[in-house]
PDB file of C-alpha atoms and ligand atoms in Angstrom:
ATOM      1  CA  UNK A 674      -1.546   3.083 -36.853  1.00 69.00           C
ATOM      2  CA  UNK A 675       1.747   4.631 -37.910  1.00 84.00           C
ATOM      3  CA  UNK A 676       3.257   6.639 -34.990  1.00 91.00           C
ATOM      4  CA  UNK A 677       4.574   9.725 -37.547  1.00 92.00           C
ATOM      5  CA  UNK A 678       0.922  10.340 -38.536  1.00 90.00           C
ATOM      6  CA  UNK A 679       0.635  11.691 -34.985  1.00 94.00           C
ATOM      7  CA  UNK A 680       3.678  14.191 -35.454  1.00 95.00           C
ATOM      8  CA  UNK A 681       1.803  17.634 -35.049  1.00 95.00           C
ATOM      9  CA  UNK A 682       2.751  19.426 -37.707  1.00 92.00           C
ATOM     10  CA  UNK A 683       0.778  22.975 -37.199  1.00 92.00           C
ATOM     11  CA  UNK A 684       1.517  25.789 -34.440  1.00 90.00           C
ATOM     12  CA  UNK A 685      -1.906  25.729 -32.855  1.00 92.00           C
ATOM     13  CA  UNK A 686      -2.564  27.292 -29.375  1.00 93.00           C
ATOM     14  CA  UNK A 687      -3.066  25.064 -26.128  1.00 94.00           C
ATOM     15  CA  UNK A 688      -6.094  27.072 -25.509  1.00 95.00           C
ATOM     16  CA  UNK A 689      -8.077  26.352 -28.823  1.00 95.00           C
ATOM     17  CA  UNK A 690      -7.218  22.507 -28.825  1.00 96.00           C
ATOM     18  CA  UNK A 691      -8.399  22.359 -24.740  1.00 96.00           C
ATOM     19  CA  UNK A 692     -11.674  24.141 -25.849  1.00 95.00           C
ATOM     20  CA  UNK A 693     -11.779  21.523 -28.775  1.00 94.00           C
ATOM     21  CA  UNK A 694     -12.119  18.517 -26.191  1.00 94.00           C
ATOM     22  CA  UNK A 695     -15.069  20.536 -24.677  1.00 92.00           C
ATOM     23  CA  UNK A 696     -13.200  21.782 -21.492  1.00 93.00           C
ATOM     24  CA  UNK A 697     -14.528  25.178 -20.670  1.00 93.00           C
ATOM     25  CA  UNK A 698     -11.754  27.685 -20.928  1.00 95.00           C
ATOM     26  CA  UNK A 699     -13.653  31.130 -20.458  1.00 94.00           C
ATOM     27  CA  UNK A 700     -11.676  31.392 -17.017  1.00 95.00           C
ATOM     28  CA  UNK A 701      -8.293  31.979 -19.515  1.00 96.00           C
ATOM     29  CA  UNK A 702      -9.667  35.914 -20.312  1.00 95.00           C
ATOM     30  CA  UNK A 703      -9.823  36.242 -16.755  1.00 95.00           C
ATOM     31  CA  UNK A 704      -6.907  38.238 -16.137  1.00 93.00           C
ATOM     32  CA  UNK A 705      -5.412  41.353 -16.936  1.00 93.00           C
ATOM     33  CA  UNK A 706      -4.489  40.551 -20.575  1.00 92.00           C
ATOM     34  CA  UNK A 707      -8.282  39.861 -21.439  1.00 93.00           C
ATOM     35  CA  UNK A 708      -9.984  38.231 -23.960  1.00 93.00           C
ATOM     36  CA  UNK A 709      -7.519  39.294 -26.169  1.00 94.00           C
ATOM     37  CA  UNK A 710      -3.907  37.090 -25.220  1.00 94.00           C
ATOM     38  CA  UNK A 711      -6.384  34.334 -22.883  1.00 95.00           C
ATOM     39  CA  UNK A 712      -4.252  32.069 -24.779  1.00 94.00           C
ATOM     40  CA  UNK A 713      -0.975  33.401 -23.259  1.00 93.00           C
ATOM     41  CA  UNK A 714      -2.543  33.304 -19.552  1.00 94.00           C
ATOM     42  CA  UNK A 715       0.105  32.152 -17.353  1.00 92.00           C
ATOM     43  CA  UNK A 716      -2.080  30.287 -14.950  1.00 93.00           C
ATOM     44  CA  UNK A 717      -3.221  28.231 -17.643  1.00 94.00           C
ATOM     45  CA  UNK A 718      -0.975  28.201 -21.058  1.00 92.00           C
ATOM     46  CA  UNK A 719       2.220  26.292 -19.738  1.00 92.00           C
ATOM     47  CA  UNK A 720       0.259  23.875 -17.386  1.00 94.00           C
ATOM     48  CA  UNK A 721       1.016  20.057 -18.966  1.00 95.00           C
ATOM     49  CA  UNK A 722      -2.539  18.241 -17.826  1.00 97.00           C
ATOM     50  CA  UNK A 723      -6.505  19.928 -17.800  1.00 97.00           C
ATOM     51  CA  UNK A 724      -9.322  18.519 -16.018  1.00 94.00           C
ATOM     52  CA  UNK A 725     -13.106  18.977 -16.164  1.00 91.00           C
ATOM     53  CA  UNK A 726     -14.783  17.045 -13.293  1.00 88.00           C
ATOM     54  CA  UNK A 727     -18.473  17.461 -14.594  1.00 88.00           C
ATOM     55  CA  UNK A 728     -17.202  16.334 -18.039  1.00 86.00           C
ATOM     56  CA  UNK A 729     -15.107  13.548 -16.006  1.00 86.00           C
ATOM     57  CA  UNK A 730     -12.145  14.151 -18.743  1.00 91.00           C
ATOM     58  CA  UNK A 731      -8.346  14.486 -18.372  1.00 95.00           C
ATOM     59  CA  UNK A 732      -6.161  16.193 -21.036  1.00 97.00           C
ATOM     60  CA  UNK A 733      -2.620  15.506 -20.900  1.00 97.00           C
ATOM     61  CA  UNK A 734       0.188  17.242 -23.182  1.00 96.00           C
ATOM     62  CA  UNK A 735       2.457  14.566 -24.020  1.00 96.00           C
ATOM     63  CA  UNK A 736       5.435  14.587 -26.656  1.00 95.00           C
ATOM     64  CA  UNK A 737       5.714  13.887 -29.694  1.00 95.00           C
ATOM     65  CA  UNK A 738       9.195  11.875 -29.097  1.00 94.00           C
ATOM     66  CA  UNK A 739       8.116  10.095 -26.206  1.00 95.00           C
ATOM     67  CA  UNK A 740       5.561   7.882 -27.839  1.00 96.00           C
ATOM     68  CA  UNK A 741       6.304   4.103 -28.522  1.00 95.00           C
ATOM     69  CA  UNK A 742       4.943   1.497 -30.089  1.00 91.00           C
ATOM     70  CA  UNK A 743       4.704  -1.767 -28.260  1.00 85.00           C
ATOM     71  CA  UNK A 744       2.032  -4.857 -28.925  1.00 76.00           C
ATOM     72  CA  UNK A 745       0.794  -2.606 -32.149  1.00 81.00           C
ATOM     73  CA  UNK A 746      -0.265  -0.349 -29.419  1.00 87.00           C
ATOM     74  CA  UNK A 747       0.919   3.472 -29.283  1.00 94.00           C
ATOM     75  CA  UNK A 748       2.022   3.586 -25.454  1.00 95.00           C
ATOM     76  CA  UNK A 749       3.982   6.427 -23.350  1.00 96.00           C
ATOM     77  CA  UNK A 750       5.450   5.252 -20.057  1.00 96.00           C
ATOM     78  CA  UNK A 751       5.193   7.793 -17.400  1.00 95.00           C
ATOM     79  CA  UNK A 752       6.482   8.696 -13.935  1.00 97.00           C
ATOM     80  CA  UNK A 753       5.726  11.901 -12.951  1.00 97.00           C
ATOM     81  CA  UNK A 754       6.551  11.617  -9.579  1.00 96.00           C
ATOM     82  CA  UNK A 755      10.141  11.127 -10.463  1.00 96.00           C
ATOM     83  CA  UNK A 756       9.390  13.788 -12.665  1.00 95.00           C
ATOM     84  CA  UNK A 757       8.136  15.968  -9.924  1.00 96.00           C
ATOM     85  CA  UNK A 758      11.247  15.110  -8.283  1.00 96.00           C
ATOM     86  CA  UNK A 759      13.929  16.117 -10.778  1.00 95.00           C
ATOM     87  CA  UNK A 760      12.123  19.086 -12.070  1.00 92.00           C
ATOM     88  CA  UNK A 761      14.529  21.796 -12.520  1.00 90.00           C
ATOM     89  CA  UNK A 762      12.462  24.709 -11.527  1.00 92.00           C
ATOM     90  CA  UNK A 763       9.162  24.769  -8.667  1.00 93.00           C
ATOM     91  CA  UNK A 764       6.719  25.594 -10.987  1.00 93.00           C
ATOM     92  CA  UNK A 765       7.768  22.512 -13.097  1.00 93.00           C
ATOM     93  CA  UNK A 766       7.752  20.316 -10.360  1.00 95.00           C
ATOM     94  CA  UNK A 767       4.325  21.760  -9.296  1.00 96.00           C
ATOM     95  CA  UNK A 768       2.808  20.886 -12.969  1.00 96.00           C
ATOM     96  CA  UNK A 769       4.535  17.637 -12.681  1.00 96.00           C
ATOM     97  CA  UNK A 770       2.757  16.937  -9.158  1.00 96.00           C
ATOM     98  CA  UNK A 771      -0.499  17.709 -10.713  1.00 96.00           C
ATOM     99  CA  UNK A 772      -0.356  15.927 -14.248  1.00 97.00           C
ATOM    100  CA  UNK A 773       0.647  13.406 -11.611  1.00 96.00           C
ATOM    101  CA  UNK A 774      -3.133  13.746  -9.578  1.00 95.00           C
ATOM    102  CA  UNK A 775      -5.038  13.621 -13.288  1.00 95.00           C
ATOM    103  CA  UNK A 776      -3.474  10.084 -13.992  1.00 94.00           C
ATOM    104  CA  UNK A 777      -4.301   9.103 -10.724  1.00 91.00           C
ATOM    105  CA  UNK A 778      -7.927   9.919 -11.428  1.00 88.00           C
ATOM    106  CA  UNK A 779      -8.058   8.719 -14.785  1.00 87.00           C
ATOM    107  CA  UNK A 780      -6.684   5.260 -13.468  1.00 83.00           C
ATOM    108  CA  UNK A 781      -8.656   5.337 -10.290  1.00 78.00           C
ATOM    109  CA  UNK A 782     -12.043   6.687 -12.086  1.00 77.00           C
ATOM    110  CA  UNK A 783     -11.853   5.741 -15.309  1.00 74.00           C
ATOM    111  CA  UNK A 784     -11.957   9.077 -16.823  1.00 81.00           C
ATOM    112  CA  UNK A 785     -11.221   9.429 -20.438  1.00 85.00           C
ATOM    113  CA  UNK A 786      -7.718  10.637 -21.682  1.00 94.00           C
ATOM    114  CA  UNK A 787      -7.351  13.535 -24.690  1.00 96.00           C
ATOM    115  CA  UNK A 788      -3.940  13.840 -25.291  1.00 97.00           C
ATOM    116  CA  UNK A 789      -2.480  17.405 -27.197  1.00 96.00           C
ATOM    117  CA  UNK A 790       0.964  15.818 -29.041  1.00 96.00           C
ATOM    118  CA  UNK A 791       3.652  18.373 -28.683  1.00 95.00           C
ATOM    119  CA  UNK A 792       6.711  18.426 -30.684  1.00 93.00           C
ATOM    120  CA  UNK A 793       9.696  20.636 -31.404  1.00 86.00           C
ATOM    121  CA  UNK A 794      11.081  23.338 -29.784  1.00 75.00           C
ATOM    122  CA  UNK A 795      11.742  21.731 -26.396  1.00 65.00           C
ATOM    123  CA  UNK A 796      13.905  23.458 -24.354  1.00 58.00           C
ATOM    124  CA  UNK A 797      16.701  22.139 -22.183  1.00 53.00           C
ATOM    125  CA  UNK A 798      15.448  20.857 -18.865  1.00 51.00           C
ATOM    126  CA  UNK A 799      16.981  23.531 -16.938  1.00 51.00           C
ATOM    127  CA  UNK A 800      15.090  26.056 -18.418  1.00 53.00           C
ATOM    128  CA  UNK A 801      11.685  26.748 -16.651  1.00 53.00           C
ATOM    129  CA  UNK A 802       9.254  26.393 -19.301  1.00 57.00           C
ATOM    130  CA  UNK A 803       9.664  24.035 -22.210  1.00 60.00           C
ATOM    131  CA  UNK A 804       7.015  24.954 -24.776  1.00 70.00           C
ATOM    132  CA  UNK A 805       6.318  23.498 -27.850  1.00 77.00           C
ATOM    133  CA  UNK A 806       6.404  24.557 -31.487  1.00 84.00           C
ATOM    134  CA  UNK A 807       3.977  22.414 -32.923  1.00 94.00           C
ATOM    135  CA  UNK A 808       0.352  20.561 -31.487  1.00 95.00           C
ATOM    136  CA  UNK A 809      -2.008  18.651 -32.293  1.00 95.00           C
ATOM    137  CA  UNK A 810      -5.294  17.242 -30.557  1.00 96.00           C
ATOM    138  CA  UNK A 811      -5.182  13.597 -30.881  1.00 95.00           C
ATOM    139  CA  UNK A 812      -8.526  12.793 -32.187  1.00 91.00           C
ATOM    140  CA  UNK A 813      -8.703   9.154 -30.475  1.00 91.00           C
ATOM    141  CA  UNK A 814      -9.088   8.549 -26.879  1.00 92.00           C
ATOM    142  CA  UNK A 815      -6.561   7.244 -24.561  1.00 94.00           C
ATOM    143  CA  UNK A 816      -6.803   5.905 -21.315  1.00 90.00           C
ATOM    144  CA  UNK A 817      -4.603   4.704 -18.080  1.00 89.00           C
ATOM    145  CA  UNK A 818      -3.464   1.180 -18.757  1.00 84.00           C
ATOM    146  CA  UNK A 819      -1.427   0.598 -15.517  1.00 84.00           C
ATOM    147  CA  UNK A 820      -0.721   2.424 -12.894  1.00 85.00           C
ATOM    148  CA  UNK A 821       0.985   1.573 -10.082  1.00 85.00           C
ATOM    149  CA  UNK A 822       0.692   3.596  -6.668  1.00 81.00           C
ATOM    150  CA  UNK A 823       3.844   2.289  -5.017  1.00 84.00           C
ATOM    151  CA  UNK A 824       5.956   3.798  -7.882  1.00 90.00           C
ATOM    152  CA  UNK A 825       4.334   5.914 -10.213  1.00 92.00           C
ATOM    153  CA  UNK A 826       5.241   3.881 -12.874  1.00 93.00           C
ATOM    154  CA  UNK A 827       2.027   4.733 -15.443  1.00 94.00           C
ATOM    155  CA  UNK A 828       1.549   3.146 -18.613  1.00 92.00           C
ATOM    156  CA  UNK A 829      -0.938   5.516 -21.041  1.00 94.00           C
ATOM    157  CA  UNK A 830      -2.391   3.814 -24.286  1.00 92.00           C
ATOM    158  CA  UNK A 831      -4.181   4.915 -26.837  1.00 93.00           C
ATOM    159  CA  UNK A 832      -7.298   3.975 -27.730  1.00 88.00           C
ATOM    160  CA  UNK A 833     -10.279   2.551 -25.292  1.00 78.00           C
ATOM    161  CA  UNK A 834      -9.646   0.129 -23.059  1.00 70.00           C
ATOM    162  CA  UNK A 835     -10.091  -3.388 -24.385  1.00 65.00           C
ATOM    163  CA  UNK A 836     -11.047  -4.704 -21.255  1.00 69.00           C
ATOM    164  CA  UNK A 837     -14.495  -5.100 -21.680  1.00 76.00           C
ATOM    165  CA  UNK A 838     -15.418  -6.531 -17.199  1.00 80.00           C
ATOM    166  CA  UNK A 839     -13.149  -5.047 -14.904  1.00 83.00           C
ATOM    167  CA  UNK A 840     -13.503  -5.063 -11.027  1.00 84.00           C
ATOM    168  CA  UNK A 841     -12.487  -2.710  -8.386  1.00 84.00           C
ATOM    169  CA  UNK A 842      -8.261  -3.833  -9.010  1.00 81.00           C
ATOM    170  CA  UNK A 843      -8.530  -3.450 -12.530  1.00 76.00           C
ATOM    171  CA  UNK A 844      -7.478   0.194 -12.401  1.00 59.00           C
ATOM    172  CA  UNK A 845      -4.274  -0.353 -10.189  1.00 57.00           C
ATOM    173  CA  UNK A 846      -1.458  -2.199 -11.328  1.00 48.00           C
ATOM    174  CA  UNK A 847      -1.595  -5.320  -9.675  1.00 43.00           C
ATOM    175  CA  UNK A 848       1.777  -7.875  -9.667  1.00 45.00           C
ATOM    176  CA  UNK A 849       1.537 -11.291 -11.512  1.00 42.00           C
ATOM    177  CA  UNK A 850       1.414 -14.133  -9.218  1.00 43.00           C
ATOM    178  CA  UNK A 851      -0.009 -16.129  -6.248  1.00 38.00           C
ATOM    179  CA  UNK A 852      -1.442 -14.574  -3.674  1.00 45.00           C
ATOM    180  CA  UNK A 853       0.641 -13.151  -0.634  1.00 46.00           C
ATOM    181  CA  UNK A 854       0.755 -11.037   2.306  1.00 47.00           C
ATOM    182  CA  UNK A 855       3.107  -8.619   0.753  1.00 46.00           C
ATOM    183  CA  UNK A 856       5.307  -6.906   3.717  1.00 42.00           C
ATOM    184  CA  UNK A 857       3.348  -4.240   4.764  1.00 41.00           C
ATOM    185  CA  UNK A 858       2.606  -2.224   7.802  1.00 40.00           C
ATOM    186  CA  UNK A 859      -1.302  -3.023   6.663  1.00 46.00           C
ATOM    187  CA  UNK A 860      -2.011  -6.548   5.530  1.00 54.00           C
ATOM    188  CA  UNK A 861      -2.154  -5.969   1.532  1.00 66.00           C
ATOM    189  CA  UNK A 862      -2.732  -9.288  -0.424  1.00 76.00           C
ATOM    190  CA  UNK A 863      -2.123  -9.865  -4.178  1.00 77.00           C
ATOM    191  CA  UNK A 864      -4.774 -11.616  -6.309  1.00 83.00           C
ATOM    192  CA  UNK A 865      -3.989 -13.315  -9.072  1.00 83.00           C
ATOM    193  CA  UNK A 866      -4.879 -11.424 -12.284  1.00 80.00           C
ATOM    194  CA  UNK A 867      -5.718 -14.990 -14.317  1.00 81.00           C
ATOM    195  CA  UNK A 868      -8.395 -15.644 -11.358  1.00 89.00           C
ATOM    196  CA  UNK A 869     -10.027 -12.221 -11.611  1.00 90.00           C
ATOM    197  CA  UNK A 870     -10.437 -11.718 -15.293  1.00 85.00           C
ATOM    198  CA  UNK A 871     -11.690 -15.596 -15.248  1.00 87.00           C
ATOM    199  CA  UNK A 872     -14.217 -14.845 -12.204  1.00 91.00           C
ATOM    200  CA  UNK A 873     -15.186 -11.713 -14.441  1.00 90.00           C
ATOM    201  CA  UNK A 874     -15.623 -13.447 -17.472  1.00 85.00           C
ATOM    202  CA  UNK A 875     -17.755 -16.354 -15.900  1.00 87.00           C
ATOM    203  CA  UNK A 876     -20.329 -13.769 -14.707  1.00 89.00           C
ATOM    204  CA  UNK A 877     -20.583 -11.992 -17.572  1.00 86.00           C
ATOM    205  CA  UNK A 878     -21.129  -8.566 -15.936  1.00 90.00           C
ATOM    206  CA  UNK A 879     -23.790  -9.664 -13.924  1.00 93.00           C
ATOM    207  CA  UNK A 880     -23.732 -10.027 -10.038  1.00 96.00           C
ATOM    208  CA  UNK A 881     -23.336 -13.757  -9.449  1.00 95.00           C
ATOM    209  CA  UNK A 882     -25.631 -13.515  -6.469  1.00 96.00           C
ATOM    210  CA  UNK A 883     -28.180 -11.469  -7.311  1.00 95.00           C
ATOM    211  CA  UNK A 884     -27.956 -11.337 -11.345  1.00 94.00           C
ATOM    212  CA  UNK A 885     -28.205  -7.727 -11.619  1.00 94.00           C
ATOM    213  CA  UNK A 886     -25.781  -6.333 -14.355  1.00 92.00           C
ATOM    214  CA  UNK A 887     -23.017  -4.407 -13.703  1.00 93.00           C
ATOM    215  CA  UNK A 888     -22.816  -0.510 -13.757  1.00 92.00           C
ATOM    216  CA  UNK A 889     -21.275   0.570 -17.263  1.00 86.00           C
ATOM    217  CA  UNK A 890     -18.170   2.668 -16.764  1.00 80.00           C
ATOM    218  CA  UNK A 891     -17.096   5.797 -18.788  1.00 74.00           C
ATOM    219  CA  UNK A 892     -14.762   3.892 -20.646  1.00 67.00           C
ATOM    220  CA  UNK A 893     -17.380   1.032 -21.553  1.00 73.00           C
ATOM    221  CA  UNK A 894     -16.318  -1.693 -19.713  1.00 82.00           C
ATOM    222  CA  UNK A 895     -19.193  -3.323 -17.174  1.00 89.00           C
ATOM    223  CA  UNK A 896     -17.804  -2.877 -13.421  1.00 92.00           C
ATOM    224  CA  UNK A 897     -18.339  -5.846 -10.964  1.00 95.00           C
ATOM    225  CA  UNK A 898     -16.435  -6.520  -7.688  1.00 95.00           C
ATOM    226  CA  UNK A 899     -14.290  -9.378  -6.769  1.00 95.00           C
ATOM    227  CA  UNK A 900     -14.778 -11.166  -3.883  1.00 96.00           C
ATOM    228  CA  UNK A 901     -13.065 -13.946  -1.790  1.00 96.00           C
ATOM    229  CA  UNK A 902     -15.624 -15.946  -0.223  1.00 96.00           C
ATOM    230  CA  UNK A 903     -13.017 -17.662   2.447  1.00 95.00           C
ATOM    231  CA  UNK A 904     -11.087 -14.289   2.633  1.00 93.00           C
ATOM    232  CA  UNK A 905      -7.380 -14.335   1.732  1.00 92.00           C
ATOM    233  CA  UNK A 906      -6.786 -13.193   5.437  1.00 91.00           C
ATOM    234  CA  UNK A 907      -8.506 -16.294   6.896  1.00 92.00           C
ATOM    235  CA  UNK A 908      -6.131 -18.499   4.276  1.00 92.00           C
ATOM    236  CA  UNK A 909      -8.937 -18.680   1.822  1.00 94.00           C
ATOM    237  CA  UNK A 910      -7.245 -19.662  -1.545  1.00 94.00           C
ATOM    238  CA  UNK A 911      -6.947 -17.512  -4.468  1.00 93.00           C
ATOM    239  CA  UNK A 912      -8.736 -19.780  -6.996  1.00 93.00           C
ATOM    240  CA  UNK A 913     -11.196 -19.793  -9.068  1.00 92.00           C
ATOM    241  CA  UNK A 914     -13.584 -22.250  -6.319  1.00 94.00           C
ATOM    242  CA  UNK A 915     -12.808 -18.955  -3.521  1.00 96.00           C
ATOM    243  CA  UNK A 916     -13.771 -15.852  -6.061  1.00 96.00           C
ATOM    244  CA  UNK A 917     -17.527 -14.085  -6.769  1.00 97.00           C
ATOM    245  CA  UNK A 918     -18.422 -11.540  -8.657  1.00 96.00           C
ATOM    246  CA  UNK A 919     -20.361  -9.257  -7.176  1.00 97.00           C
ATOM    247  CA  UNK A 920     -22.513  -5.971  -7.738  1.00 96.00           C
ATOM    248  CA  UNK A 921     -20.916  -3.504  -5.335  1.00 95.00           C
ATOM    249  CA  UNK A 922     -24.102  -4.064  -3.053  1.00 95.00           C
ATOM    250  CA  UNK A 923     -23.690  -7.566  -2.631  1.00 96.00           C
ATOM    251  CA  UNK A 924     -20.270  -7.183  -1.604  1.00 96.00           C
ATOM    252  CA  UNK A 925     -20.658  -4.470   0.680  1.00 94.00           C
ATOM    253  CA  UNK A 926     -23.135  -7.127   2.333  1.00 94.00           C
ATOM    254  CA  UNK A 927     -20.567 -10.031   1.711  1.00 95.00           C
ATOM    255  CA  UNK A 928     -18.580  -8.194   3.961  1.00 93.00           C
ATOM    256  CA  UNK A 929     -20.339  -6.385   6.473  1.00 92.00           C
ATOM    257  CA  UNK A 930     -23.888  -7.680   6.588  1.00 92.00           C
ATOM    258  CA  UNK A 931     -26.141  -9.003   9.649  1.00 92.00           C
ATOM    259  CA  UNK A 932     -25.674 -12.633   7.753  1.00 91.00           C
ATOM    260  CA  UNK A 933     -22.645 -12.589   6.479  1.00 89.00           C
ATOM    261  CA  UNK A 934     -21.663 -16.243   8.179  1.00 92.00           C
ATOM    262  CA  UNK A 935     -24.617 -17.530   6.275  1.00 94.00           C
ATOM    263  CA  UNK A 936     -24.247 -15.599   2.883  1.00 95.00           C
ATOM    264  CA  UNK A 937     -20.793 -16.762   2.835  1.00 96.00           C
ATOM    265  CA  UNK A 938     -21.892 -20.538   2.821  1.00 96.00           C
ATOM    266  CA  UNK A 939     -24.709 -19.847   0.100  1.00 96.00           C
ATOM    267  CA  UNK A 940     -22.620 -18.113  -2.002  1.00 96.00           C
ATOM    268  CA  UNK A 941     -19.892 -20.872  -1.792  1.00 96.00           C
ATOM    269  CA  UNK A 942     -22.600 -23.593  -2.912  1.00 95.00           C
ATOM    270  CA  UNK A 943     -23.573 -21.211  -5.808  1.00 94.00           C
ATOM    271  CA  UNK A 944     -19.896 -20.802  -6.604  1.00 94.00           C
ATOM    272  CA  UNK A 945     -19.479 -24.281  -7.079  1.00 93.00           C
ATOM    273  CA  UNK A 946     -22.835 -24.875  -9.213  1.00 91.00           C
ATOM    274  CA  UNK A 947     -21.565 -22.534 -11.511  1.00 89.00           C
ATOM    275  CA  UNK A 948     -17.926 -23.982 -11.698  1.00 87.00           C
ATOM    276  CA  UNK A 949     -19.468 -27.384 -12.554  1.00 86.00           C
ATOM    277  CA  UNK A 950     -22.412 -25.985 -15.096  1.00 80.00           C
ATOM    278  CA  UNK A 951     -19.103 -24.405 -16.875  1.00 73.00           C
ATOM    279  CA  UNK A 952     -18.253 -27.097 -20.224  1.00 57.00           C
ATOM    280  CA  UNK A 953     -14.156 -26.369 -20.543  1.00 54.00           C
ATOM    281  CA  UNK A 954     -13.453 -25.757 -24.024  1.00 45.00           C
ATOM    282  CA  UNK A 955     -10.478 -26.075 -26.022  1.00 36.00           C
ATOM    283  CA  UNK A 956      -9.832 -22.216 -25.487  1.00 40.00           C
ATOM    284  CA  UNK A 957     -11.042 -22.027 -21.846  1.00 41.00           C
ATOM    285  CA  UNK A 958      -7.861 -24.665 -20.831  1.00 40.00           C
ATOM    286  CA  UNK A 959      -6.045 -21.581 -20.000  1.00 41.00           C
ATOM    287  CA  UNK A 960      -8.537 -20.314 -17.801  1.00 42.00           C
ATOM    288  CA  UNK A 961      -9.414 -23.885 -16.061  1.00 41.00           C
ATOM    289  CA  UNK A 962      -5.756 -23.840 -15.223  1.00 39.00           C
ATOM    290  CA  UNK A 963      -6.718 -21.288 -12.999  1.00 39.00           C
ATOM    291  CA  UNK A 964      -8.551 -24.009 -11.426  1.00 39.00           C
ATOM    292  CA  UNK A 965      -4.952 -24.844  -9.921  1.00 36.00           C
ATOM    293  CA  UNK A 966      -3.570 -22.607  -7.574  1.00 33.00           C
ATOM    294  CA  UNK A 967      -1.316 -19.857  -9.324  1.00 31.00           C
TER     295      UNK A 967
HETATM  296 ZN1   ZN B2366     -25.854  -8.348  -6.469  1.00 57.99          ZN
HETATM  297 ZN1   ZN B2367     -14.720  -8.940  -0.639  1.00 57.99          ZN
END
């Protein structure tokens, strides 16, 4: 995909390209201008991100000159916290703050991304309102690669996630590397990516304790839940012998059930059936390494 084929080259109105990713915008006549200039409402006409939480979908006006290319992806790095924080004006910080919320969602749910492109007349950034010339509605979807709550820092990429199992830290952007107590004022521990998307792809997207397939997300990946078995706070080891995939059920009960002591031993034995039953291939090396702590 050529990045200039997404350079909008029409003046089309916010309004009409939110309506055309099925976002009801009857609420834009309601003011004093009418049906008439809904398209100029002021609540609505200069805000940067839409939501629709019974359609579960996010659109984001991004520009045209921030987009990238990296991987033979189309990408656009983010912070609109920092965004939020240099704004010039209070009601750009305010739209900031909120464009800020709907990535949040769409990271934290899942929710689908449309994205209106907006190029040309951009105003300088002390000038309230920046507005653009020329949009277009990006026909594909995009969704929240990364993003990461500490900073931020949010990666958006177009297209559908290619992640086809994902657990419950798939959504945040979690560091490379072994697992740690990170300094914290709560105990936080990272997991090892490698281990998770192995655990993930041994199951399959189905519960390795009760073989019940995984709910189906919006984006279309299958959604499972990591567990450690020994947890990470008792020393367990982040390796592939310590993590289960489990429905969100199972883990719940993992965690908090009446026979937890005893679930925790049975699902330890059935952790290392399937381990063994597992024939390494020459392309599942990488993922036996694994095997090793990270
Ligand atoms: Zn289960
Ligand atoms: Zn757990």
């Amino acid at each position: 995909m050529d990045i200039e084929l997404l350079k909008p080259t029409d003046r089309l109105r916010v309004m009409d390209l939110v309506e055309a990713t099925g976002i009801d915008v009857s609420d834009w006549a309601k003011f004093k201008g009418g049906v008439e200039k809904a398209a100029s409402n002021p609540k609505y006409c200069y805000e940067w991100s839409y939501e629709d939480h019974s359609k579960k979908i996010i659109v984001l006006n991004l520009w045209y000159e921030n987009l990238s290319e990296k991987n033979g992806e189309i990408i656009q790095n983010l912070n609109l916290r920092d965004t939020a924080k240099n704004a010039a004006s209070s009601p750009q910080s305010r739209r900031a703050t909120k464009m800020d919320f709907s990535l949040q969602k769409a990271a934290r749910l899942n929710w689908p991304v449309r994205v209106i492109i907006c190029d040309g007349g951009r105003r300088d950034s002390n000038s309230t309102k920046s507005s653009a010339d020329r949009r277009l509605l990006d026909s594909e979807q995009w969704y929240v690669k990364s993003y990461s709550s500490d900073s931020g820092d949010c990666v958006l990429v177009r297209g559908t996630s290619t992640e086809f199992f994902i657990d419950q830290f798939s959504i945040e952007n979690i560091p490379i590397g072994e697992a740690k107590r990170k300094e914290a004022t709560t105990s936080v521990y990272e997991r090892s990516p490698q281990v998770r998307n192995y655990i993930l792809k041994r199951a399959g997207g189905f519960c390795e304790w009760c073989g019940q397939e995984g709910f189906k997300t919006l984006s279309g990946s299958v959604y499972l839940e990591t567990h450690h078995i020994q947890p990470l706070s008792e020393n367990g080891s982040d390796t592939v012998d310590n993590v289960v995939a489990l429905c969100p059920n199972h883990h719940r009960e993992a965690h908090f059930g009446e026979s937890a002591v005893q679930f925790r031993k049975e699902l330890a034995s059935r952790v290392e059936k399937l381990n063994k039953s597992i024939q390494p291939t020459a392309n599942a090396s990488a993922d036996f390494g694994a095997r090793l702590k990270i």
